Coordinates of C-alpha atoms and ligand atoms in Angstrom, one line a residue:
X10 CA 90.7 101.3 145.4
X11 CA 93.8 100.3 143.4
X12 CA 96.1 101.8 146.0
X13 CA 94.3 99.9 148.8
X14 CA 94.3 96.6 146.9
X15 CA 98.1 96.8 146.2
X16 CA 98.9 97.9 149.8
X17 CA 96.9 95.0 151.3
X18 CA 98.6 92.5 149.0
X19 CA 102.1 94.0 149.0
X20 CA 103.5 91.2 151.2
X21 CA 102.4 88.4 148.8
X22 CA 103.3 90.4 145.7
X23 CA 106.9 90.9 147.0
X24 CA 107.0 87.3 148.1
X25 CA 106.4 86.1 144.6
X26 CA 109.4 88.1 143.4
X27 CA 111.6 86.7 146.1
X28 CA 110.5 83.1 145.3
X29 CA 111.3 83.7 141.6
X30 CA 114.8 85.2 142.3
X31 CA 115.6 82.1 144.5
X32 CA 115.3 79.9 141.4
X33 CA 118.4 80.8 139.5
X34 CA 117.3 80.3 135.8
X35 CA 120.6 81.2 134.1
X36 CA 120.1 80.9 130.3
X37 CA 123.9 80.7 129.6
X38 CA 124.3 77.5 131.7
X39 CA 120.7 76.2 131.9
X40 CA 120.9 76.3 135.8
X41 CA 117.4 76.3 137.3
X42 CA 115.6 76.8 134.0
X43 CA 113.2 73.8 134.4
X44 CA 112.4 74.8 138.0
X45 CA 111.6 78.4 137.0
X46 CA 109.3 77.3 134.2
X47 CA 107.5 74.9 136.6
X48 CA 107.2 77.8 139.2
X49 CA 105.8 80.2 136.6
X50 CA 103.4 77.6 135.2
X51 CA 101.9 77.0 138.6
X52 CA 101.6 80.7 139.5
X53 CA 100.1 81.5 136.1
X54 CA 97.5 78.7 136.3
X55 CA 96.6 80.0 139.8
X56 CA 96.0 83.4 138.3
X57 CA 93.6 82.0 135.7
X58 CA 95.9 81.7 132.7
X59 CA 95.8 78.8 130.2
X60 CA 99.5 78.0 130.0
X61 CA 101.5 76.3 127.3
X62 CA 105.2 75.5 127.5
X63 CA 106.8 75.4 124.1
X64 CA 110.0 73.6 123.5
X65 CA 112.5 75.5 121.4
X66 CA 116.1 74.9 120.1
X67 CA 117.1 76.4 123.5
X68 CA 115.0 77.0 126.6
X69 CA 111.2 76.8 126.6
X70 CA 108.9 79.7 125.8
X71 CA 106.0 80.0 128.1
X72 CA 102.8 81.2 126.3
X73 CA 99.7 81.9 128.3
X74 CA 96.3 83.5 127.7
X75 CA 93.7 84.9 130.2
X76 CA 90.6 86.9 130.1
X77 CA 87.4 86.7 127.9
X78 CA 88.0 85.4 124.4
X79 CA 85.6 88.0 123.1
X80 CA 87.1 91.0 124.9
X81 CA 87.3 94.2 122.9
X82 CA 90.9 94.8 123.7
X83 CA 93.9 92.4 123.7
X84 CA 97.1 93.2 125.6
X85 CA 100.3 91.4 124.4
X86 CA 102.6 91.2 127.4
X87 CA 106.2 90.1 127.2
X88 CA 109.0 89.3 129.7
X89 CA 112.0 87.0 130.1
X90 CA 112.4 84.6 133.0
X91 CA 116.1 83.9 132.4
X92 CA 118.9 85.9 134.1
X93 CA 122.4 87.0 133.4
X94 CA 125.0 84.7 135.0
X95 CA 126.2 85.5 138.6
X96 CA 129.3 84.1 140.1
X97 CA 129.3 85.2 143.7
X98 CA 133.0 84.3 144.2
X99 CA 134.5 86.2 141.3
X100 CA 132.2 89.2 141.2
X101 CA 132.2 90.6 144.6
X102 CA 128.6 90.2 145.6
X103 CA 127.8 91.5 149.0
X104 CA 124.9 89.0 149.3
X105 CA 124.3 85.7 147.6
X106 CA 122.9 86.4 144.1
X107 CA 120.1 83.8 144.4
X108 CA 119.2 84.3 148.0
X109 CA 117.3 87.6 147.8
X110 CA 117.7 90.1 150.6
X111 CA 115.4 93.1 151.5
X112 CA 117.1 96.1 153.0
X113 CA 114.8 99.1 153.4
X114 CA 113.3 99.7 150.0
X115 CA 115.8 97.6 148.1
X116 CA 115.5 94.0 147.0
X117 CA 119.0 92.6 146.2
X118 CA 119.5 89.5 144.0
X119 CA 120.2 88.5 140.4
X120 CA 117.1 89.1 138.3
X121 CA 115.6 91.6 140.8
X122 CA 115.6 94.3 138.1
X123 CA 116.3 92.3 134.9
X124 CA 113.7 91.1 134.4
X125 CA 111.8 89.3 137.2
X126 CA 110.9 92.4 139.2
X127 CA 109.4 93.8 136.0
X128 CA 107.3 91.0 134.4
X129 CA 106.1 89.9 137.8
X130 CA 104.9 93.4 138.6
X131 CA 102.7 93.3 135.5
X132 CA 101.6 89.8 136.3
X133 CA 101.0 91.0 139.9
X134 CA 98.5 93.6 138.5
X135 CA 96.7 90.8 136.6
X136 CA 96.6 88.6 139.7
X137 CA 95.4 91.5 141.9
X138 CA 92.6 92.3 139.4
X139 CA 91.5 88.6 139.4
X140 CA 91.5 88.5 143.2
X141 CA 89.7 91.7 143.8
X142 CA 87.4 92.0 140.8
X143 CA 87.1 88.6 139.2
X144 CA 87.2 88.2 135.4
X145 CA 89.7 90.4 133.5
X146 CA 88.3 93.2 131.4
X147 CA 90.6 92.5 128.5
X148 CA 92.2 89.5 126.8
X149 CA 95.9 89.0 127.8
X150 CA 98.4 87.2 125.7
X151 CA 101.6 86.5 127.5
X152 CA 105.1 85.5 126.2
X153 CA 107.8 84.7 128.7
X154 CA 111.1 83.6 127.0
X155 CA 114.1 82.0 128.6
X156 CA 116.8 83.2 126.2
X157 CA 116.9 87.0 126.4
X158 CA 120.3 87.2 128.0
X159 CA 121.8 85.1 125.2
X160 CA 120.2 86.9 122.3
X161 CA 116.5 85.8 122.2
X162 CA 117.4 83.3 119.4
X163 CA 114.2 81.2 119.5
X164 CA 111.8 84.2 119.9
X165 CA 111.4 85.4 116.3
X166 CA 110.7 81.9 115.1
X167 CA 108.1 81.4 117.8
X168 CA 106.4 84.7 116.9
X169 CA 106.5 84.0 113.2
X170 CA 105.0 80.6 113.7
X171 CA 102.2 81.9 116.0
X172 CA 101.5 85.2 114.1
X173 CA 97.7 84.5 113.9
X174 CA 97.3 83.6 117.5
X175 CA 99.3 86.6 118.7
X176 CA 96.9 89.2 117.2
X177 CA 96.6 92.0 119.7
X178 CA 95.8 95.7 120.0
X179 CA 98.9 96.8 121.9
X180 CA 102.1 95.4 123.2
X181 CA 103.2 96.8 126.6
X182 CA 105.9 95.3 128.8
X183 CA 108.5 96.3 131.4
X184 CA 112.2 96.2 130.9
X185 CA 115.3 98.3 131.3
X186 CA 116.1 101.0 133.9
X187 CA 114.1 104.1 134.7
X188 CA 115.7 107.6 134.5
X189 CA 117.7 108.7 137.5
X190 CA 115.8 109.6 140.8
X191 CA 113.1 107.1 140.1
X192 CA 111.7 109.1 137.2
X193 CA 109.2 107.0 135.2
X194 CA 109.5 106.9 131.4
X195 CA 107.7 105.4 128.5
X196 CA 110.1 104.0 126.0
X197 CA 108.8 104.1 122.4
X198 CA 111.5 102.0 121.0
X199 CA 114.9 100.3 121.5
X200 CA 118.2 100.5 119.7
X201 CA 119.3 97.4 117.8
X202 CA 122.6 95.5 118.1
X203 CA 125.0 94.0 115.6
X204 CA 127.8 91.9 116.9
X205 CA 130.9 91.6 114.7
X206 CA 134.2 89.8 114.7
X207 CA 137.2 90.9 112.7
X208 CA 139.8 88.3 112.0
X209 CA 143.0 89.7 110.4
X210 CA 145.4 87.2 109.0
X211 CA 149.0 87.6 107.6
X212 CA 151.8 85.2 107.3
X213 CA 151.3 81.5 108.0
X214 CA 153.5 81.7 111.1
X215 CA 154.7 84.4 113.5
X216 CA 157.8 86.1 112.0
X217 CA 161.0 87.7 113.3
X218 CA 160.4 91.5 112.9
X219 CA 164.1 92.1 112.0
X220 CA 164.1 89.5 109.3
X221 CA 160.7 90.4 107.9
X222 CA 159.7 93.8 109.2
X223 CA 158.7 96.0 106.3
X224 CA 158.4 93.2 103.8
X225 CA 155.9 90.8 105.3
X226 CA 152.1 91.3 105.8
X227 CA 151.2 92.8 109.2
X228 CA 147.7 91.8 110.2
X229 CA 147.8 93.7 113.5
X230 CA 148.5 97.0 111.7
X231 CA 146.0 96.1 109.0
X232 CA 143.3 95.7 111.6
X233 CA 144.1 98.9 113.5
X234 CA 144.1 100.9 110.3
X235 CA 140.9 99.3 109.1
X236 CA 139.1 100.1 112.3
X237 CA 140.3 103.7 112.1
X238 CA 138.9 103.9 108.6
X239 CA 135.4 102.8 109.6
X240 CA 134.9 104.6 113.0
X241 CA 136.0 107.9 114.4
X242 CA 137.2 108.5 118.0
X243 CA 133.6 109.3 119.1
X244 CA 132.4 105.9 118.0
X245 CA 130.7 107.3 114.9
X246 CA 130.6 104.8 112.1
X247 CA 132.0 106.4 109.0
X248 CA 131.2 103.6 106.4
X249 CA 129.6 105.3 103.4
X250 CA 125.8 104.5 103.2
X251 CA 125.7 102.9 106.7
X252 CA 127.3 105.5 108.9
X253 CA 126.3 107.9 111.6
X254 CA 125.8 110.7 109.1
X255 CA 123.5 108.5 106.9
X256 CA 120.9 108.1 109.6
X257 CA 117.9 110.3 109.2
X258 CA 116.6 111.6 112.6
X259 CA 113.0 112.7 112.6
X260 CA 112.5 116.3 113.9
X261 CA 109.8 115.0 116.3
X262 CA 112.4 112.7 117.9
X263 CA 114.9 115.5 118.3
X264 CA 112.2 117.7 119.8
X265 CA 111.4 114.9 122.3
X266 CA 114.9 114.6 123.6
X267 CA 115.5 118.4 123.6
X268 CA 114.2 118.9 127.1
X269 CA 115.2 115.6 128.7
X270 CA 117.6 116.2 131.6
X271 CA 120.9 114.5 132.2
X272 CA 121.9 113.7 135.8
X273 CA 125.5 114.8 135.4
X274 CA 126.4 114.1 139.0
X275 CA 124.9 110.6 138.9
X276 CA 126.7 109.9 135.6
X277 CA 130.0 111.0 137.1
X278 CA 129.4 108.8 140.2
X279 CA 128.4 105.8 138.1
X280 CA 131.0 106.1 135.3
X281 CA 133.9 108.0 137.0
X282 CA 134.0 110.5 134.1
X283 CA 131.9 113.2 132.5
X284 CA 129.8 112.5 129.4
X285 CA 131.7 112.9 126.2
X286 CA 128.8 115.1 125.0
X287 CA 129.8 117.7 127.7
X288 CA 127.1 120.0 128.9
X289 CA 124.9 119.4 125.8
X290 CA 122.0 117.4 127.4
X291 CA 120.0 117.2 124.1
X292 CA 123.1 115.8 122.3
X293 CA 123.6 113.3 125.1
X294 CA 120.1 111.8 124.5
X295 CA 120.3 112.2 120.8
X296 CA 123.5 110.1 120.7
X297 CA 122.1 107.5 123.2
X298 CA 118.7 107.0 121.6
X299 CA 118.7 108.3 118.0
X300 CA 122.2 107.6 116.7
X301 CA 124.2 104.4 116.0
X302 CA 127.3 103.8 118.2
X303 CA 130.2 101.6 117.3
X304 CA 132.2 100.0 120.1
X305 CA 135.3 97.9 120.0
X306 CA 134.6 95.5 122.8
X307 CA 137.8 93.4 122.4
X308 CA 141.1 93.4 120.7
X309 CA 143.7 90.6 120.8
X310 CA 147.0 90.8 119.0
X311 CA 150.7 90.2 119.6
X312 CA 152.5 90.1 122.9
X313 CA 151.6 92.2 125.9
X314 CA 153.6 90.4 128.7
X315 CA 156.7 91.6 130.5
X316 CA 159.6 93.0 128.4
X317 CA 159.3 93.0 124.6
X318 CA 159.2 90.5 121.8
X319 CA 160.3 91.3 118.3
X320 CA 157.7 89.3 116.5
X321 CA 155.2 90.0 113.7
X322 CA 152.2 88.0 114.8
X323 CA 150.3 86.1 112.2
X324 CA 146.8 87.1 113.4
X325 CA 144.8 89.8 115.1
X326 CA 141.2 89.7 116.3
X327 CA 138.8 92.4 117.2
X328 CA 135.2 92.2 118.4
X329 CA 132.8 95.0 118.0
X330 CA 129.2 95.8 118.8
X331 CA 127.2 98.3 116.9
X332 CA 124.1 99.8 118.4
X333 CA 121.7 100.5 115.6
X334 CA 118.7 102.8 115.2
X335 CA 115.5 102.6 113.2
X336 CA 116.1 102.4 109.5
X337 CA 119.4 100.5 109.8
X338 CA 119.3 96.8 108.9
X339 CA 121.9 94.7 110.7
X340 CA 122.6 92.6 107.7
X341 CA 123.0 95.7 105.4
X342 CA 125.3 97.4 107.9
X343 CA 127.6 94.3 108.1
X344 CA 127.5 94.0 104.3
X345 CA 128.5 97.7 104.0
X346 CA 131.4 97.2 106.3
X347 CA 132.6 94.2 104.3
X348 CA 132.2 96.1 101.0
X349 CA 134.2 98.9 102.5
X350 CA 137.0 96.5 103.5
X351 CA 137.1 95.1 100.0
X352 CA 137.1 98.5 98.3
X353 CA 140.0 99.7 100.5
X354 CA 141.9 96.5 99.7
X355 CA 142.0 94.9 103.2
X356 CA 142.2 91.3 101.7
X357 CA 143.4 89.6 104.9
X358 CA 140.5 90.7 107.1
X359 CA 137.5 88.5 107.4
X360 CA 134.4 90.0 109.0
X361 CA 131.9 87.7 110.7
X362 CA 128.4 88.7 111.9
X363 CA 127.9 87.1 115.3
X364 CA 124.4 88.4 116.0
X365 CA 122.0 91.0 114.7
X366 CA 118.9 92.5 116.3
X367 CA 117.2 95.4 114.5
X368 CA 116.1 98.5 116.3
X369 CA 112.4 99.0 116.9
X370 CA 110.2 102.1 117.1
X371 CA 106.6 103.1 117.7
X372 CA 105.7 106.7 116.8
X373 CA 105.7 109.2 119.7
X374 CA 102.3 110.4 118.8
X375 CA 100.6 106.9 118.6
X376 CA 97.0 107.0 119.7
X377 CA 97.6 104.7 122.7
X378 CA 100.4 106.9 124.2
X379 CA 98.0 109.1 126.3
X380 CA 96.4 106.0 127.8
X381 CA 99.6 104.4 128.9
X382 CA 101.1 107.7 130.1
X383 CA 98.0 108.2 132.2
X384 CA 98.1 104.8 133.8
X385 CA 101.8 105.2 134.7
X386 CA 101.2 108.7 136.0
X387 CA 98.5 107.3 138.3
X388 CA 100.6 104.2 139.3
X389 CA 103.7 106.3 140.2
X390 CA 102.0 109.5 141.2
X391 CA 104.3 111.2 138.8
X392 CA 104.2 112.0 135.1
X393 CA 106.5 109.8 132.9
X394 CA 108.8 111.2 130.3
X395 CA 107.8 109.9 126.8
X396 CA 111.2 109.1 125.2
X397 CA 111.9 107.8 121.7
X398 CA 114.2 104.9 122.6
X399 CA 116.1 102.8 125.1
X400 CA 119.8 103.1 124.4
X401 CA 120.0 99.3 124.8
X402 CA 118.4 96.5 123.0
X403 CA 115.4 94.2 123.6
X404 CA 113.8 91.9 120.9
X405 CA 111.1 94.6 120.5
X406 CA 111.2 94.2 116.7
X407 CA 109.3 90.9 116.9
X408 CA 106.3 92.9 118.1
X409 CA 106.6 96.0 115.9
X410 CA 108.1 94.5 112.7
X411 CA 106.9 90.8 112.7
X412 CA 103.4 91.5 114.3
X413 CA 103.0 95.1 113.2
X414 CA 101.9 96.2 116.7
X415 CA 102.6 99.4 118.6
X416 CA 104.9 98.6 121.5
X417 CA 105.5 100.6 124.6
X418 CA 108.0 99.7 127.3
X419 CA 107.5 100.8 130.9
X420 CA 110.8 100.3 132.8
X421 CA 110.4 99.5 136.5
X422 CA 113.9 99.0 137.7
X423 CA 115.9 101.8 139.3
X424 CA 118.6 103.6 137.2
X425 CA 121.3 101.9 139.3
X426 CA 119.8 98.4 139.1
X427 CA 123.3 97.0 138.4
X428 CA 121.9 94.4 136.0
X429 CA 124.6 92.1 134.5
X430 CA 126.8 93.2 137.4
X431 CA 127.3 92.3 141.0
X432 CA 124.7 93.5 143.5
X433 CA 121.8 93.7 141.2
X434 CA 118.7 95.3 142.9
X435 CA 115.3 96.8 142.4
X436 CA 113.1 98.8 144.8
X437 CA 110.0 97.5 146.5
X438 CA 108.4 100.9 145.9
X439 CA 109.0 100.8 142.1
X440 CA 107.8 97.2 141.9
X441 CA 104.5 98.1 143.6
X442 CA 104.2 101.2 141.5
X443 CA 104.5 98.9 138.5
X444 CA 101.7 96.7 139.9
X445 CA 99.5 99.9 140.4
X446 CA 100.3 101.1 136.8
X447 CA 99.3 97.7 135.4
X448 CA 96.0 97.9 137.2
X449 CA 95.3 101.4 135.9
X450 CA 96.3 100.1 132.5
X451 CA 93.8 97.3 132.6
X452 CA 91.1 99.8 133.6
X453 CA 92.0 102.1 130.7
X454 CA 92.3 99.3 128.1
X455 CA 88.8 98.1 129.1
X456 CA 87.5 101.6 128.1
X457 CA 89.7 101.9 124.9
Ligands
ZN509 ZN1 119.7 91.5 130.8

């Protein structure tokens, strides 16, 4: 019945995604945001949602509810309608990013995977239910934000302010890539992210290295040394109390990653190198999901043009992003790094926190896991892996920490979705499997 309903409506379901991709909605520039909000409001109202558009300090948050007010089960559903910027001239797109193209099973276009092809699949399930069976069996509370790609700044405030209204039994949403070869997964959490900037200052002007070398402060060397004191070559943070070794990993989490496969060939093809964890597949997933990782994402100092310059530059800057795991507070980690700098006597280095999103976790053995796993297995015709965490970051903490809800993520984009890069895509088959999974989930929630 669900298979037939989705097959019969597949044209319209895919069309909704194409229509959404066509409206740019780039949060960084604001392009098309108003049009995307208007598009979603109209569609949602057509599917029976009561829709509110909330202004924020940035782009609007769409909040909508549907289904009986007295339903026994409430599903909190989340998504983001904004997309990462796409400059077709600079980035080498084969097609125009905001003119979606279908080739075989692929849908090409910015936002196809991240996140339009994901939240619209879940909404497609709700729309299909309404069209084929009438009233929904559960209460749905929907949040669609427009700032995910720029850090979800307004979302925590919105959730805090609407805590009472957002009461629900379970948060389930779709984001992120699946495992290779279209292997479905349930993500029971996400890593957090801390953005840092290190500004190292020395003399008040650039100095001649002959006249001053050895006697003047050298902020470039200071910064290089300091970074080497807080992180090893593997990206393991070594700051006491906040480092890699200080993170407690639960035995159940280690057990869950022990049997997960690594697609070595796919990794090599995508990255152009082998994993730094070698042939140890369990360690690969442990490091990606259960351990923090420190990355220097930028370093600017001195002169790197042709020839050489004998100058001691007055300033050096580094940017870093730290992926955090459960139990690590972004503010505490930044403070520990600052305290370490002070203790080691790096007086000229200022450390600024640029952004901080905590990690988020729901226990692997939560009572709702079998229900969601079952719905996804039916929707995809294939059992999902239940994995502790996404390597990346979503604002999942607002659901688990601020609302105290269990939260389970069902990624619907292919492993090679190329989000944030040229030639982003999703697959029609995965999008429709997502719609089927959503319908099975509604059936199961009605019985929960
Ligand atoms: Zn994204």
